[in-house]
PDB file of C-alpha atoms in Angstrom:
ATOM      1  CA  MET A  13     -60.657  53.301 -23.500  1.00 47.00           C
ATOM      2  CA  THR A  14     -58.966  56.676 -23.790  1.00 48.00           C
ATOM      3  CA  MET A  15     -55.408  57.036 -24.960  1.00 44.00           C
ATOM      4  CA  SER A  16     -54.304  58.579 -21.657  1.00 46.00           C
ATOM      5  CA  PHE A  17     -55.823  55.629 -19.744  1.00 39.00           C
ATOM      6  CA  ALA A  18     -54.034  53.179 -22.025  1.00 40.00           C
ATOM      7  CA  LEU A  19     -50.725  54.981 -21.562  1.00 40.00           C
ATOM      8  CA  ARG A  20     -51.200  55.340 -17.816  1.00 49.00           C
ATOM      9  CA  VAL A  21     -52.295  51.758 -17.134  1.00 43.00           C
ATOM     10  CA  LEU A  22     -51.058  49.546 -19.940  1.00 42.00           C
ATOM     11  CA  ARG A  23     -47.577  50.972 -20.423  1.00 43.00           C
ATOM     12  CA  PRO A  24     -46.488  50.195 -16.829  1.00 44.00           C
ATOM     13  CA  LEU A  25     -48.040  46.764 -17.180  1.00 39.00           C
ATOM     14  CA  ALA A  26     -46.135  46.143 -20.407  1.00 39.00           C
ATOM     15  CA  VAL A  27     -42.912  47.384 -18.813  1.00 38.00           C
ATOM     16  CA  SER A  28     -43.443  45.092 -15.792  1.00 38.00           C
ATOM     17  CA  CYS A  29     -44.048  42.128 -18.124  1.00 37.00           C
ATOM     18  CA  ILE A  30     -40.626  42.779 -19.609  1.00 44.00           C
ATOM     19  CA  LEU A  31     -38.677  43.848 -16.523  1.00 41.00           C
ATOM     20  CA  VAL A  32     -39.947  41.276 -14.028  1.00 39.00           C
ATOM     21  CA  PRO A  33     -38.789  38.247 -16.076  1.00 43.00           C
ATOM     22  CA  LEU A  34     -35.472  39.977 -16.758  1.00 41.00           C
ATOM     23  CA  LEU A  35     -35.032  40.690 -13.066  1.00 40.00           C
ATOM     24  CA  LEU A  36     -35.978  37.129 -12.121  1.00 41.00           C
ATOM     25  CA  GLY A  37     -33.562  35.801 -14.730  1.00 42.00           C
ATOM     26  CA  THR A  38     -30.796  37.968 -13.284  1.00 37.00           C
ATOM     27  CA  LEU A  39     -31.570  36.789  -9.751  1.00 38.00           C
ATOM     28  CA  ARG A  40     -31.652  33.181 -10.956  1.00 44.00           C
ATOM     29  CA  ALA A  41     -28.272  33.580 -12.646  1.00 43.00           C
ATOM     30  CA  GLN A  42     -26.871  35.058  -9.424  1.00 40.00           C
ATOM     31  CA  ASP A  43     -28.289  32.131  -7.415  1.00 48.00           C
ATOM     32  CA  GLU A  44     -26.764  29.640  -9.848  1.00 49.00           C
ATOM     33  CA  ARG A  45     -23.358  31.338  -9.711  1.00 53.00           C
ATOM     34  CA  SER A  46     -23.441  31.560  -5.925  1.00 77.00           C
ATOM     35  CA  LEU A  47     -23.870  27.779  -5.689  1.00 90.00           C
ATOM     36  CA  LEU A  48     -20.828  26.959  -7.793  1.00 95.00           C
ATOM     37  CA  ASN A  49     -17.666  26.170  -5.841  1.00 95.00           C
ATOM     38  CA  HIS A  50     -19.664  25.812  -2.620  1.00 97.00           C
ATOM     39  CA  PRO A  51     -20.930  22.670  -0.886  1.00 97.00           C
ATOM     40  CA  ALA A  52     -23.754  21.075  -2.836  1.00 97.00           C
ATOM     41  CA  PRO A  53     -27.064  21.387  -1.002  1.00 97.00           C
ATOM     42  CA  GLY A  54     -27.763  18.177   0.844  1.00 96.00           C
ATOM     43  CA  PHE A  55     -30.898  16.104   0.463  1.00 96.00           C
ATOM     44  CA  SER A  56     -32.276  12.755   1.508  1.00 96.00           C
ATOM     45  CA  LEU A  57     -35.165  11.364  -0.549  1.00 96.00           C
ATOM     46  CA  VAL A  58     -36.570   7.960  -1.431  1.00 95.00           C
ATOM     47  CA  ASP A  59     -35.976   6.689  -4.967  1.00 96.00           C
ATOM     48  CA  LEU A  60     -38.484   4.835  -7.142  1.00 95.00           C
ATOM     49  CA  HIS A  61     -37.497   1.504  -5.550  1.00 94.00           C
ATOM     50  CA  GLY A  62     -37.942   2.745  -1.987  1.00 95.00           C
ATOM     51  CA  ALA A  63     -34.236   3.146  -1.220  1.00 96.00           C
ATOM     52  CA  ARG A  64     -33.143   6.261   0.646  1.00 97.00           C
ATOM     53  CA  ILE A  65     -30.810   8.417  -1.444  1.00 96.00           C
ATOM     54  CA  ASP A  66     -28.726  10.699   0.748  1.00 96.00           C
ATOM     55  CA  LEU A  67     -26.272  12.931  -1.085  1.00 97.00           C
ATOM     56  CA  ALA A  68     -23.978  12.991   1.962  1.00 95.00           C
ATOM     57  CA  LYS A  69     -23.443   9.223   1.604  1.00 96.00           C
ATOM     58  CA  ASP A  70     -21.910   9.818  -1.829  1.00 96.00           C
ATOM     59  CA  ARG A  71     -19.112  11.968  -0.412  1.00 96.00           C
ATOM     60  CA  GLY A  72     -15.881  10.634  -1.897  1.00 96.00           C
ATOM     61  CA  LYS A  73     -17.550  10.099  -5.269  1.00 98.00           C
ATOM     62  CA  VAL A  74     -18.048  12.388  -8.239  1.00 98.00           C
ATOM     63  CA  VAL A  75     -21.805  12.838  -8.543  1.00 98.00           C
ATOM     64  CA  LEU A  76     -23.772  13.805 -11.636  1.00 98.00           C
ATOM     65  CA  LEU A  77     -27.157  15.112 -10.505  1.00 98.00           C
ATOM     66  CA  ASN A  78     -29.553  15.239 -13.446  1.00 98.00           C
ATOM     67  CA  PHE A  79     -32.998  16.886 -13.360  1.00 97.00           C
ATOM     68  CA  TRP A  80     -35.179  15.567 -16.200  1.00 97.00           C
ATOM     69  CA  ALA A  81     -38.713  14.633 -17.254  1.00 97.00           C
ATOM     70  CA  THR A  82     -40.267  11.832 -19.288  1.00 97.00           C
ATOM     71  CA  TRP A  83     -41.667  14.339 -21.805  1.00 96.00           C
ATOM     72  CA  CYS A  84     -38.299  16.078 -22.367  1.00 96.00           C
ATOM     73  CA  ALA A  85     -36.728  15.227 -25.750  1.00 95.00           C
ATOM     74  CA  PRO A  86     -33.194  16.521 -24.904  1.00 96.00           C
ATOM     75  CA  CYS A  87     -33.331  14.470 -21.675  1.00 96.00           C
ATOM     76  CA  ARG A  88     -34.000  11.322 -23.696  1.00 96.00           C
ATOM     77  CA  VAL A  89     -31.051  12.078 -25.957  1.00 95.00           C
ATOM     78  CA  GLU A  90     -28.493  12.350 -23.151  1.00 96.00           C
ATOM     79  CA  MET A  91     -29.727   9.456 -20.982  1.00 97.00           C
ATOM     80  CA  PRO A  92     -28.084   6.629 -22.975  1.00 97.00           C
ATOM     81  CA  GLN A  93     -24.766   8.429 -22.572  1.00 97.00           C
ATOM     82  CA  PHE A  94     -25.355   8.734 -18.818  1.00 98.00           C
ATOM     83  CA  VAL A  95     -26.089   4.988 -18.650  1.00 98.00           C
ATOM     84  CA  GLN A  96     -22.744   4.290 -20.357  1.00 98.00           C
ATOM     85  CA  TRP A  97     -20.883   6.647 -18.018  1.00 98.00           C
ATOM     86  CA  GLN A  98     -22.438   5.061 -14.922  1.00 98.00           C
ATOM     87  CA  GLN A  99     -21.361   1.639 -16.128  1.00 98.00           C
ATOM     88  CA  HIS A 100     -17.891   2.735 -17.230  1.00 98.00           C
ATOM     89  CA  TYR A 101     -16.878   5.042 -14.362  1.00 98.00           C
ATOM     90  CA  ALA A 102     -18.648   3.544 -11.313  1.00 98.00           C
ATOM     91  CA  ALA A 103     -15.487   1.689 -10.257  1.00 97.00           C
ATOM     92  CA  GLN A 104     -13.634   5.027 -10.282  1.00 97.00           C
ATOM     93  CA  GLY A 105     -16.035   6.524  -7.763  1.00 97.00           C
ATOM     94  CA  PHE A 106     -18.767   7.950  -9.973  1.00 98.00           C
ATOM     95  CA  GLN A 107     -22.475   8.075  -9.220  1.00 98.00           C
ATOM     96  CA  ILE A 108     -25.418   9.464 -11.177  1.00 98.00           C
ATOM     97  CA  ILE A 109     -28.613  10.477  -9.421  1.00 98.00           C
ATOM     98  CA  GLY A 110     -31.618  11.181 -11.611  1.00 98.00           C
ATOM     99  CA  VAL A 111     -34.343  13.548 -10.454  1.00 98.00           C
ATOM    100  CA  SER A 112     -37.624  13.407 -12.341  1.00 97.00           C
ATOM    101  CA  ILE A 113     -39.694  16.574 -12.280  1.00 96.00           C
ATOM    102  CA  ASP A 114     -42.775  14.808 -13.663  1.00 96.00           C
ATOM    103  CA  ASP A 115     -45.998  15.604 -11.801  1.00 93.00           C
ATOM    104  CA  SER A 116     -46.433  11.987 -10.742  1.00 94.00           C
ATOM    105  CA  SER A 117     -44.324   8.858 -10.560  1.00 94.00           C
ATOM    106  CA  ALA A 118     -46.818   6.888 -12.712  1.00 95.00           C
ATOM    107  CA  PRO A 119     -45.031   7.466 -16.050  1.00 97.00           C
ATOM    108  CA  VAL A 120     -41.551   7.558 -14.521  1.00 97.00           C
ATOM    109  CA  GLY A 121     -41.187   3.887 -13.507  1.00 96.00           C
ATOM    110  CA  PRO A 122     -42.011   2.477 -16.953  1.00 97.00           C
ATOM    111  CA  PHE A 123     -39.838   5.150 -18.587  1.00 97.00           C
ATOM    112  CA  VAL A 124     -36.860   4.254 -16.366  1.00 97.00           C
ATOM    113  CA  GLN A 125     -37.269   0.581 -17.345  1.00 97.00           C
ATOM    114  CA  LYS A 126     -37.610   1.404 -21.036  1.00 97.00           C
ATOM    115  CA  MET A 127     -34.458   3.558 -20.956  1.00 97.00           C
ATOM    116  CA  ARG A 128     -32.655   0.940 -18.818  1.00 97.00           C
ATOM    117  CA  LEU A 129     -31.389   3.535 -16.386  1.00 98.00           C
ATOM    118  CA  ASN A 130     -28.725   1.954 -14.182  1.00 98.00           C
ATOM    119  CA  TYR A 131     -28.707   4.661 -11.537  1.00 98.00           C
ATOM    120  CA  PRO A 132     -31.175   5.738  -8.854  1.00 97.00           C
ATOM    121  CA  VAL A 133     -34.063   7.967  -9.851  1.00 98.00           C
ATOM    122  CA  LEU A 134     -36.106   9.958  -7.401  1.00 96.00           C
ATOM    123  CA  MET A 135     -39.045  12.269  -7.731  1.00 97.00           C
ATOM    124  CA  GLY A 136     -38.066  15.891  -7.479  1.00 94.00           C
ATOM    125  CA  THR A 137     -39.666  18.305  -5.088  1.00 93.00           C
ATOM    126  CA  GLU A 138     -40.086  22.044  -5.214  1.00 92.00           C
ATOM    127  CA  ASN A 139     -37.763  22.240  -2.224  1.00 94.00           C
ATOM    128  CA  LEU A 140     -35.016  20.259  -3.968  1.00 96.00           C
ATOM    129  CA  SER A 141     -35.333  22.424  -7.070  1.00 94.00           C
ATOM    130  CA  GLY A 142     -35.067  25.542  -4.933  1.00 94.00           C
ATOM    131  CA  LEU A 143     -31.957  24.264  -3.153  1.00 95.00           C
ATOM    132  CA  TYR A 144     -30.233  24.034  -6.534  1.00 95.00           C
ATOM    133  CA  GLY A 145     -31.013  27.590  -7.610  1.00 92.00           C
ATOM    134  CA  GLY A 146     -34.352  26.746  -9.166  1.00 90.00           C
ATOM    135  CA  VAL A 147     -34.855  24.248 -11.940  1.00 91.00           C
ATOM    136  CA  TYR A 148     -37.145  26.045 -14.361  1.00 88.00           C
ATOM    137  CA  GLY A 149     -36.587  23.809 -17.357  1.00 91.00           C
ATOM    138  CA  VAL A 150     -34.967  20.483 -18.092  1.00 95.00           C
ATOM    139  CA  PRO A 151     -32.558  18.957 -18.495  1.00 96.00           C
ATOM    140  CA  VAL A 152     -30.366  20.541 -15.846  1.00 96.00           C
ATOM    141  CA  THR A 153     -27.227  18.670 -14.847  1.00 97.00           C
ATOM    142  CA  PHE A 154     -24.900  19.361 -11.933  1.00 97.00           C
ATOM    143  CA  LEU A 155     -21.469  17.913 -11.275  1.00 98.00           C
ATOM    144  CA  ILE A 156     -20.353  17.571  -7.667  1.00 98.00           C
ATOM    145  CA  ASP A 157     -16.761  16.734  -6.790  1.00 98.00           C
ATOM    146  CA  ARG A 158     -15.524  14.116  -4.305  1.00 97.00           C
ATOM    147  CA  ARG A 159     -15.521  16.658  -1.468  1.00 97.00           C
ATOM    148  CA  GLY A 160     -19.189  17.516  -2.092  1.00 97.00           C
ATOM    149  CA  ILE A 161     -18.449  20.822  -3.825  1.00 98.00           C
ATOM    150  CA  LEU A 162     -20.748  21.840  -6.676  1.00 98.00           C
ATOM    151  CA  ARG A 163     -18.420  22.379  -9.649  1.00 97.00           C
ATOM    152  CA  ALA A 164     -20.629  22.782 -12.729  1.00 96.00           C
ATOM    153  CA  ARG A 165     -24.171  23.369 -13.936  1.00 96.00           C
ATOM    154  CA  PHE A 166     -25.321  22.554 -17.458  1.00 94.00           C
ATOM    155  CA  ASP A 167     -28.728  23.866 -18.575  1.00 93.00           C
ATOM    156  CA  GLY A 168     -30.808  22.605 -21.456  1.00 89.00           C
ATOM    157  CA  GLY A 169     -29.822  20.157 -24.122  1.00 80.00           C
ATOM    158  CA  SER A 170     -26.161  20.411 -23.221  1.00 68.00           C
ATOM    159  CA  ASP A 171     -23.370  19.112 -25.305  1.00 86.00           C
ATOM    160  CA  THR A 172     -22.565  15.875 -23.488  1.00 93.00           C
ATOM    161  CA  ALA A 173     -18.938  16.301 -24.584  1.00 94.00           C
ATOM    162  CA  GLN A 174     -18.689  19.316 -22.251  1.00 95.00           C
ATOM    163  CA  ILE A 175     -20.190  17.394 -19.368  1.00 96.00           C
ATOM    164  CA  HIS A 176     -17.896  14.448 -20.091  1.00 97.00           C
ATOM    165  CA  ALA A 177     -14.777  16.619 -20.165  1.00 96.00           C
ATOM    166  CA  GLU A 178     -15.643  18.113 -16.768  1.00 97.00           C
ATOM    167  CA  LEU A 179     -16.528  14.661 -15.432  1.00 97.00           C
ATOM    168  CA  LEU A 180     -13.128  13.291 -16.465  1.00 97.00           C
ATOM    169  CA  ARG A 181     -11.378  16.269 -14.860  1.00 97.00           C
ATOM    170  CA  LEU A 182     -13.199  15.670 -11.585  1.00 98.00           C
ATOM    171  CA  LEU A 183     -12.555  11.925 -11.642  1.00 97.00           C
ATOM    172  CA  ALA A 184      -8.827  12.551 -12.164  1.00 96.00           C
ATOM    173  CA  ALA A 185      -8.622  14.921  -9.180  1.00 90.00           C
ATOM    174  CA  HIS A 186      -8.100  13.091  -5.921  1.00 74.00           C
TER     175      HIS A 186
END
């Protein structure tokens, strides 16, 4: 391979390998920001027990929508806290909906039992992920207020104290 060929062909390729992910990341960040303070995208899916979960039916409640996977260590860390919140705040109009992004439901059912999740869990779809600005890694947690407005997004192994503070703020607002 000649040097001029390498410069002519490989340099643009290298530049595109750097710029394309940066551009996609910028577009993703814009999508995420454009969702905040707007109505949360609606969905209606069946959970692991066969019950239909329709986000519109939770209007009037504060909803924590959590995308996770059985193989995700940070997801496992925050789940016990979510279980406590569901138990503690349900009477105040709080609902968690878990969305597994595992490839199949086979490992999800036993995992949900092992973790004693006390909230509905459904299998995520590419469409659902896209509605929420793209879920490219987990955990990703959204908070939706009582009017159905998306108020916060937390990516990665978030500090549950931040999520909790925002949750309390939304529960206090009527």
